[in-house]
Coordinates of C-alpha atoms and ligand atoms in Angstrom, one line a residue:
M1 CA 18.5 -25.3 -49.1
A2 CA 21.2 -26.5 -46.8
I3 CA 21.8 -26.9 -43.1
R4 CA 24.7 -24.6 -42.0
N5 CA 27.0 -25.1 -39.1
I6 CA 26.0 -23.2 -36.0
V7 CA 29.1 -21.6 -34.4
T8 CA 29.4 -21.8 -30.6
E9 CA 30.6 -19.5 -27.8
G10 CA 34.3 -18.7 -28.1
D11 CA 34.1 -18.1 -31.8
S12 CA 35.0 -14.5 -32.3
V13 CA 32.4 -14.1 -35.1
L14 CA 29.7 -14.0 -32.4
R15 CA 31.3 -10.9 -30.9
K16 CA 31.5 -8.8 -34.1
T17 CA 29.1 -6.1 -35.3
C18 CA 27.3 -7.1 -38.4
R19 CA 27.1 -5.0 -41.5
S20 CA 23.8 -3.9 -43.1
V21 CA 22.5 -5.8 -46.1
L22 CA 22.6 -3.6 -49.2
N23 CA 22.0 -6.2 -51.9
F24 CA 18.6 -8.0 -51.9
D25 CA 19.8 -10.7 -54.2
E26 CA 19.7 -14.5 -54.7
R27 CA 22.5 -14.9 -52.2
L28 CA 20.4 -13.2 -49.5
A29 CA 17.5 -15.5 -50.3
Q30 CA 19.7 -18.5 -50.1
L31 CA 21.1 -17.4 -46.7
L32 CA 17.5 -16.9 -45.3
D33 CA 16.4 -20.2 -46.6
D34 CA 19.4 -22.0 -45.1
M35 CA 19.0 -20.1 -41.8
K36 CA 15.4 -21.2 -41.5
E37 CA 16.2 -24.8 -42.2
T38 CA 19.1 -24.7 -39.8
M39 CA 16.9 -23.1 -37.1
Y40 CA 14.2 -25.7 -37.5
K41 CA 16.7 -28.6 -37.5
A42 CA 18.2 -27.3 -34.3
E43 CA 14.7 -26.7 -32.8
G44 CA 15.4 -23.1 -32.0
V45 CA 13.0 -20.2 -32.0
G46 CA 15.4 -17.8 -33.7
L47 CA 18.8 -17.7 -35.5
A48 CA 21.0 -14.8 -36.4
A49 CA 23.4 -14.7 -39.4
P50 CA 26.6 -14.5 -37.3
Q51 CA 25.6 -17.8 -35.7
V52 CA 26.2 -19.3 -39.1
G53 CA 29.4 -17.3 -39.6
I54 CA 27.9 -14.5 -41.7
L55 CA 28.4 -10.9 -40.5
R56 CA 25.3 -9.4 -42.0
R57 CA 22.2 -7.9 -40.3
V58 CA 19.9 -10.8 -40.9
C59 CA 17.9 -13.0 -38.6
V60 CA 14.9 -15.4 -38.5
V61 CA 12.4 -15.9 -35.7
D62 CA 9.6 -18.5 -35.4
V63 CA 8.0 -18.9 -32.0
G64 CA 5.5 -21.3 -33.4
D65 CA 3.2 -19.1 -35.5
G66 CA 5.3 -18.9 -38.6
V67 CA 8.7 -17.6 -39.6
I68 CA 9.6 -13.9 -39.7
E69 CA 12.6 -12.9 -41.8
L70 CA 14.2 -9.8 -40.5
V71 CA 16.8 -7.9 -42.7
N72 CA 18.4 -4.8 -41.2
P73 CA 16.1 -4.9 -38.2
V74 CA 15.8 -2.0 -35.7
I75 CA 13.8 -1.9 -32.5
E76 CA 11.4 1.0 -33.0
S77 CA 9.7 0.9 -29.7
E78 CA 9.4 -1.2 -26.6
E79 CA 7.0 -1.4 -23.7
G80 CA 6.9 -3.1 -20.3
M81 CA 9.3 -5.7 -18.9
Q82 CA 9.5 -9.4 -18.5
E83 CA 12.0 -11.7 -16.8
G84 CA 12.4 -15.2 -18.1
S85 CA 14.6 -18.1 -19.0
E86 CA 16.6 -17.7 -22.2
G87 CA 19.0 -19.9 -24.1
C88 CA 20.9 -19.8 -27.4
L89 CA 21.8 -22.3 -30.1
S90 CA 25.3 -21.0 -29.9
L91 CA 25.5 -21.8 -26.1
P92 CA 24.1 -25.3 -26.1
G93 CA 22.7 -26.7 -22.9
K94 CA 22.8 -23.4 -21.1
S95 CA 20.2 -21.0 -20.0
A96 CA 19.7 -18.0 -17.6
I97 CA 17.2 -15.4 -16.6
V98 CA 17.2 -12.3 -18.8
R99 CA 15.1 -9.1 -18.5
R100 CA 13.5 -8.0 -21.7
P101 CA 10.8 -5.7 -22.8
M102 CA 7.3 -7.3 -22.8
K103 CA 6.4 -5.9 -26.1
V104 CA 8.6 -4.6 -29.0
T105 CA 7.9 -3.2 -32.4
V106 CA 10.7 -3.9 -35.0
R107 CA 11.2 -2.2 -38.3
A108 CA 13.0 -4.3 -40.9
Q109 CA 13.2 -5.2 -44.5
D110 CA 12.1 -8.4 -46.1
R111 CA 14.1 -10.4 -48.6
N112 CA 13.0 -8.2 -51.4
G113 CA 14.0 -5.0 -49.6
N114 CA 10.5 -3.9 -48.7
T115 CA 10.3 -2.2 -45.3
F116 CA 7.7 -3.5 -42.8
T117 CA 7.1 -3.4 -39.0
V118 CA 6.2 -6.2 -36.8
T119 CA 5.1 -6.3 -33.2
G120 CA 5.8 -9.1 -30.8
E121 CA 4.9 -9.7 -27.2
E122 CA 6.2 -12.1 -24.6
L123 CA 8.3 -14.9 -26.2
K124 CA 8.3 -13.2 -29.6
A125 CA 9.5 -9.9 -28.1
R126 CA 12.2 -11.8 -26.3
A127 CA 13.3 -13.6 -29.5
F128 CA 13.4 -10.3 -31.5
C129 CA 15.6 -8.7 -28.8
H130 CA 17.9 -11.7 -28.5
E131 CA 18.4 -12.0 -32.3
I132 CA 19.0 -8.3 -32.8
D133 CA 21.5 -8.4 -30.0
H134 CA 23.4 -11.0 -31.9
L135 CA 23.8 -8.6 -34.8
N136 CA 25.7 -6.3 -32.4
G137 CA 27.9 -9.0 -31.0
I138 CA 25.8 -9.3 -27.8
L139 CA 25.0 -12.6 -26.2
Y140 CA 22.2 -13.2 -23.7
V141 CA 24.8 -14.1 -21.1
D142 CA 25.9 -10.5 -21.1
K143 CA 22.5 -9.5 -19.9
A144 CA 21.7 -12.4 -17.6
I145 CA 20.5 -11.3 -14.2
R146 CA 20.6 -14.7 -12.5
K147 CA 20.8 -18.4 -13.1
D148 CA 17.5 -20.1 -13.8
Ligands
NI1 NI1 21.2 -16.8 -29.7

């Protein structure tokens, strides 16, 4: 495993739309392992592949109850609403209030290509939405409703 560099705001890679993962190979496993290590080192609760310069639909989330690896994630359903403070490892030292669903169900593939669904509420729902936005070139500041 290796720590990868986290790109920051202003790098155009953060504004691109990521491509789907088609090959569930050793290279994907390496990317996921590196992303997890990089997220933990940076003390984040999520990290998306474009943040390490890779334009693929891959992200990792860990809000404190174990890592979830999401490959080709899609939000299948959402419920309710929450407003809360959000930050991003690519925008260090900044935060703002963002409105998100209170609960989301995500359909994704694991590193072997098996499809699964996972439901998250509160912080986990927020993290899923934030990381999936990254795969579409969207940053939380685009959705911020006010300063925190
Ligand atoms: Ni982020």
